[in-house]
Structures are given as structure tokens and as C-alpha cells.
Amino acid sequence: IQGNLIGMNASGTAALGNANNGIYVINAPGNLVGGTTPAARNVISGNGGSGLYLSGSASTGNLVQGNYIGTDRTGTLAIRNVGDGVTLNGAPGNSIGGTKTGAGNLLSGNGQGGLGLKGAGTDNNLVQGNFIGTDASGAQALANAFSGITIVGGKSNLVGGATTPARNVISANKLSGVYLTTNSVGNLVQGNFIGVDASGAHALGNVIDGISIDSASLNTVGGTTPGARNVVSGNTDYGIEIFGSAATGNLI
């Protein structure tokens, strides 16, 4: 699925939304949405559900790259999807973004979060190289109304990585940058810029925390190598907040 305007007018400047999700993938493996070149980019905005919704245990091995989801075709103005930019519900082993040049998605301006990893079975997904809550330059705010990334019930997902191309910029969102909550176990958040712009030099804070771990256990933030280090700065409340009696065994 490449080069489309989904939920917008033909100029890519205003909403002309589909009533539900822009793209819905249900129990379907191995699809490519977007690509690493501007010509392959989909602009998926203005829809009544999420921009892209992947559902079911057979929705695995899908690759979502290079798309603008929740913005106009320039990536500078918000044209929100009512739901998340991308929602995964029970869908394992997918890649949102990537480490190749042009693979990262712009997930900004949406009515809920930039990316939601939700429900049992939403495991072993890769989230790399994306701008979440900024404009396409990574320098200006284009906030999602909820957290940049929410993980609820997902396990062993990787957000970022230990190399520069894997870095997500997760900034300027209306709640937290990354929010991990109930039954989210063994997730790894590393190498990201959270609350700063793409240069890492200027604050572009999330409105609550950089990272919130709420009643979620055995997750890791950062790592022992320089590349694994997150920059978590400029946020309105805490950099990292861990709370709830079930928030045990997390490693920072």
C-alpha cells in the first residue's frame, strides 16, 4: 500500500475522512504499508478511527514505513485521526519504522496517541526511527492528544535501539512520551530522544512525564552502552515516573 492519500482531499491539505480506520489489517501477515522513498509514502489522516489498525495474532511480519499519519502531506500541520496514528491490537512481530534511511514514520497530530500497542499478544514488535509528536523536521511540536506511545498488555516490544538510526524522537505529546501500564512486561525502551527535539539540544517537552511506568513490571529503560542511553529531558513533570504496587522489577 504505497503513495496514497487516505482520509484527505486530493491535494493532501484537508480532511475528507473515512468514518472508521484509514487502513485496517486483520489477521493478515507480511504486508508493506509505505516505504523508504517519498513516492512510497502514504499520508493517512482525518479518519474517524485510527490511521492504521493492525489486529489479530496472524497480523505479523507487517512493515509500516515512511508514512505521515495525522498530518497534512507536508508534515507541518495536524489533520488528526480521531484514534491513534497506529494501533496494534493483539498483533505480534511487526515493524513500525526501521533503521534504513526514510523508514521512520511521522505519527503526530492524532486525537489519541501516536502509537498504541494494546492487548494480550501485542508482543515482539519493533518501533524504530519514528518522529512521534513533532513535525516532519523534528524541531516543532505537532502533539498527539494522548501519550506518544502507549503499551498496555504488550510484552517484549523494542522501542528504539542502541544505534542512532533506531532512535525515536518522542516529544511534545499531551500526556507522557512513553506510557507503559498493566500487564506490559519485558519491554525495552532505549536510545530515544524523549522531550527534546531531533537535535537533542532543545526542549520539546511532553506535558506529563517523559516515561511513565504504571503498574507494569520487568521493563528496561536504557542500557549499559552509550548507544542504549535515552535522553529524557525537558518534560513538564517527571523524566521517568514509576508508580503502582505492581510496578516491580523495572530496570533504569
Coordinates of C-alpha atoms in Angstrom, one line a residue:
I1 CA 0.0 0.0 0.0
Q2 CA 2.0 2.9 -1.3
G3 CA 1.7 6.6 -2.3
N4 CA -1.9 7.1 -1.2
L5 CA -3.8 9.9 0.4
I6 CA -6.2 8.2 2.8
G7 CA -8.8 10.3 4.6
M8 CA -7.8 13.5 2.9
N9 CA -8.7 15.6 -0.2
A10 CA -6.7 15.2 -3.4
S11 CA -4.3 18.0 -2.5
G12 CA -3.5 16.4 0.9
T13 CA -4.3 19.7 2.7
A14 CA -7.6 19.0 4.4
A15 CA -9.6 16.1 5.9
L16 CA -12.1 14.1 3.9
G17 CA -12.2 11.3 6.3
N18 CA -13.3 7.7 6.2
A19 CA -15.7 7.0 9.1
N20 CA -13.5 4.3 10.6
N21 CA -9.8 3.5 10.3
G22 CA -7.8 4.7 7.3
I23 CA -6.3 1.2 6.9
Y24 CA -7.5 -1.9 8.7
V25 CA -5.3 -5.1 8.7
I26 CA -7.0 -8.0 10.4
N27 CA -5.2 -11.4 10.7
A28 CA -3.1 -10.6 7.6
P29 CA 0.6 -11.2 7.6
G30 CA 3.5 -9.8 5.6
N31 CA 2.1 -6.5 4.2
L32 CA 4.1 -3.4 3.4
V33 CA 2.5 0.0 4.2
G34 CA 4.6 2.8 2.8
G35 CA 8.3 2.5 2.0
T36 CA 11.6 4.3 2.3
T37 CA 11.1 6.8 -0.5
P38 CA 8.9 9.9 -0.6
A39 CA 7.0 8.4 -3.6
A40 CA 6.0 5.3 -1.4
R41 CA 4.8 7.4 1.4
N42 CA 1.1 7.3 2.4
V43 CA -0.5 10.2 4.1
I44 CA -3.2 8.8 6.4
S45 CA -5.1 11.5 8.2
G46 CA -8.5 12.8 9.0
N47 CA -10.1 9.4 9.6
G48 CA -12.7 8.5 12.3
G49 CA -10.7 5.7 13.8
S50 CA -7.0 5.1 13.9
G51 CA -4.9 5.9 10.8
L52 CA -3.7 2.3 10.7
Y53 CA -5.1 -0.5 12.8
L54 CA -3.5 -4.0 12.9
S55 CA -5.5 -6.6 14.7
G56 CA -5.2 -10.3 15.5
S57 CA -2.4 -12.8 16.1
A58 CA -2.0 -13.6 12.4
S59 CA -1.2 -9.9 11.7
T60 CA 2.5 -10.4 12.0
G61 CA 5.5 -9.5 9.9
N62 CA 3.9 -6.3 8.6
L63 CA 6.2 -3.4 7.8
V64 CA 5.0 0.2 8.3
Q65 CA 7.5 2.7 6.9
G66 CA 7.9 6.3 5.8
N67 CA 4.2 7.3 6.3
Y68 CA 2.8 10.6 7.6
I69 CA -0.1 9.7 9.9
G70 CA -2.1 12.5 11.5
T71 CA -0.7 15.4 9.4
D72 CA -1.0 17.1 6.1
R73 CA 1.2 15.9 3.2
T74 CA 4.0 18.4 4.2
G75 CA 4.2 17.0 7.7
T76 CA 3.8 20.5 9.2
L77 CA 0.1 20.8 10.1
A78 CA -2.1 18.4 12.1
I79 CA -5.0 16.7 10.4
R80 CA -5.9 14.3 13.1
N81 CA -7.2 10.8 13.0
V82 CA -9.7 10.5 15.8
G83 CA -8.0 7.5 17.3
D84 CA -4.3 6.7 17.4
G85 CA -1.9 7.2 14.5
V86 CA -1.2 3.5 14.5
T87 CA -2.9 0.9 16.8
L88 CA -1.7 -2.7 17.2
N89 CA -4.2 -4.9 19.0
G90 CA -3.0 -8.5 19.6
A91 CA -0.7 -8.2 16.7
P92 CA 2.9 -9.5 17.2
G93 CA 6.2 -9.2 15.4
N94 CA 5.6 -6.1 13.3
S95 CA 7.9 -3.3 12.5
I96 CA 6.8 0.3 12.9
G97 CA 9.5 2.3 11.2
G98 CA 13.0 0.9 10.9
T99 CA 16.7 1.8 10.7
K100 CA 17.1 2.4 7.0
T101 CA 17.1 6.0 5.7
G102 CA 13.5 7.1 5.1
A103 CA 11.9 4.2 7.1
G104 CA 10.7 6.2 10.0
N105 CA 7.1 7.3 10.2
L106 CA 5.7 10.6 11.3
L107 CA 3.0 9.9 13.9
S108 CA 1.7 13.2 15.1
G109 CA -1.4 15.3 15.5
N110 CA -3.7 12.5 16.3
G111 CA -6.7 12.6 18.6
Q112 CA -5.4 9.8 20.8
G113 CA -1.8 8.6 20.8
G114 CA 0.9 8.4 18.2
L115 CA 1.2 4.6 18.6
G116 CA -0.8 2.2 20.8
L117 CA 0.4 -1.4 21.5
K118 CA -2.6 -2.8 23.1
G119 CA -3.9 -6.1 24.4
A120 CA -2.5 -9.6 25.1
G121 CA -0.4 -10.9 22.3
T122 CA 0.9 -7.5 21.1
D123 CA 4.4 -8.7 21.6
N124 CA 7.9 -8.6 20.0
N125 CA 7.1 -5.5 17.8
L126 CA 9.9 -3.1 16.7
V127 CA 9.3 0.7 16.9
Q128 CA 12.3 2.5 15.4
G129 CA 13.3 5.7 13.7
N130 CA 10.0 7.5 14.1
F131 CA 9.0 11.1 15.0
I132 CA 6.1 11.0 17.4
G133 CA 4.6 14.3 18.4
T134 CA 6.7 16.5 16.3
D135 CA 6.5 17.9 12.8
A136 CA 8.5 16.3 9.9
S137 CA 11.6 18.3 10.8
G138 CA 11.6 17.0 14.4
A139 CA 12.1 20.6 15.5
Q140 CA 8.5 21.8 16.2
A141 CA 5.6 20.4 18.2
L142 CA 2.7 18.6 16.5
A143 CA 1.3 16.9 19.5
N144 CA -0.8 13.8 19.8
A145 CA -3.6 14.3 22.3
F146 CA -2.6 11.3 24.5
S147 CA 0.8 9.8 25.1
G148 CA 3.3 9.4 22.2
I149 CA 3.5 5.6 22.7
T150 CA 1.2 3.6 25.0
I151 CA 1.9 -0.1 25.8
V152 CA -0.9 -1.9 27.7
G153 CA -0.6 -5.7 27.8
G154 CA 2.2 -5.9 25.4
K155 CA 5.4 -7.9 26.1
S156 CA 9.0 -7.8 24.8
N157 CA 8.5 -4.9 22.5
L158 CA 11.5 -2.8 21.5
V159 CA 11.1 1.0 21.4
G160 CA 14.3 2.4 19.8
G161 CA 17.6 0.6 19.9
A162 CA 21.3 1.0 20.6
T163 CA 22.2 2.6 17.3
T164 CA 21.4 6.2 16.1
P165 CA 19.2 5.1 13.2
A166 CA 16.9 3.2 15.6
R167 CA 16.2 6.3 17.7
N168 CA 12.7 7.6 18.0
V169 CA 12.0 11.2 18.8
I170 CA 9.0 11.2 21.2
S171 CA 8.2 14.7 22.2
A172 CA 5.6 17.4 22.7
N173 CA 2.7 14.9 23.4
K174 CA -0.2 16.0 25.6
L175 CA 0.3 13.2 28.1
S176 CA 3.6 11.2 28.5
G177 CA 6.1 10.4 25.9
V178 CA 6.0 6.7 26.6
Y179 CA 3.4 5.1 28.9
L180 CA 3.7 1.5 30.0
T181 CA 0.8 0.1 32.0
T182 CA -1.0 -3.0 33.2
N183 CA 0.5 -6.4 32.1
S184 CA 3.2 -4.8 30.0
V185 CA 6.2 -6.9 30.7
G186 CA 9.7 -7.1 29.4
N187 CA 9.6 -4.2 27.1
L188 CA 12.8 -2.3 26.2
V189 CA 13.0 1.5 25.7
Q190 CA 16.4 2.6 24.7
G191 CA 18.3 5.1 22.6
N192 CA 15.4 7.5 22.2
F193 CA 15.1 11.3 22.5
I194 CA 12.1 11.9 24.8
G195 CA 11.1 15.5 25.5
V196 CA 13.7 17.1 23.2
D197 CA 13.8 17.9 19.5
A198 CA 15.6 15.8 16.9
S199 CA 18.9 17.5 17.5
G200 CA 18.8 16.7 21.3
A201 CA 19.7 20.3 22.0
H202 CA 16.3 22.0 22.7
A203 CA 13.4 21.2 24.9
L204 CA 10.2 20.0 23.3
G205 CA 8.6 18.5 26.4
N206 CA 5.8 16.0 26.8
V207 CA 3.1 17.5 29.1
I208 CA 3.3 14.9 31.8
D209 CA 6.3 12.5 32.1
G210 CA 9.0 11.5 29.6
I211 CA 8.4 7.9 30.6
S212 CA 5.6 6.6 32.9
I213 CA 5.6 3.1 34.2
D214 CA 2.2 2.5 35.8
S215 CA 1.7 -1.0 37.4
A216 CA 3.9 -2.6 34.8
S217 CA 6.8 -4.9 35.6
L218 CA 10.2 -6.1 34.4
N219 CA 10.7 -3.4 31.8
T220 CA 14.0 -1.9 30.9
V221 CA 14.7 1.8 30.2
G222 CA 18.2 2.4 28.8
G223 CA 21.1 0.0 29.0
T224 CA 24.8 -0.3 29.7
T225 CA 26.2 1.0 26.5
P226 CA 26.3 4.7 25.3
G227 CA 24.0 3.9 22.4
A228 CA 21.4 2.5 24.7
R229 CA 21.1 5.7 26.6
N230 CA 17.8 7.6 26.4
V231 CA 17.8 11.4 26.6
V232 CA 14.7 12.1 28.8
S233 CA 14.7 15.9 29.3
G234 CA 12.5 19.0 29.0
N235 CA 9.3 17.3 30.1
T236 CA 6.7 19.2 32.2
D237 CA 6.5 16.7 35.1
Y238 CA 9.0 13.9 35.8
G239 CA 11.6 12.5 33.5
I240 CA 10.8 8.9 34.5
E241 CA 8.0 8.1 36.9
I242 CA 7.4 4.6 38.3
F243 CA 4.2 4.1 40.3
G244 CA 1.6 1.5 41.3
S245 CA 2.1 -1.6 43.5
A246 CA 2.6 -3.8 40.5
A247 CA 5.4 -1.7 39.1
T248 CA 8.1 -4.1 40.2
G249 CA 11.4 -5.3 38.8
N250 CA 11.8 -2.4 36.3
L251 CA 15.4 -1.5 35.4
I252 CA 16.6 2.0 34.7

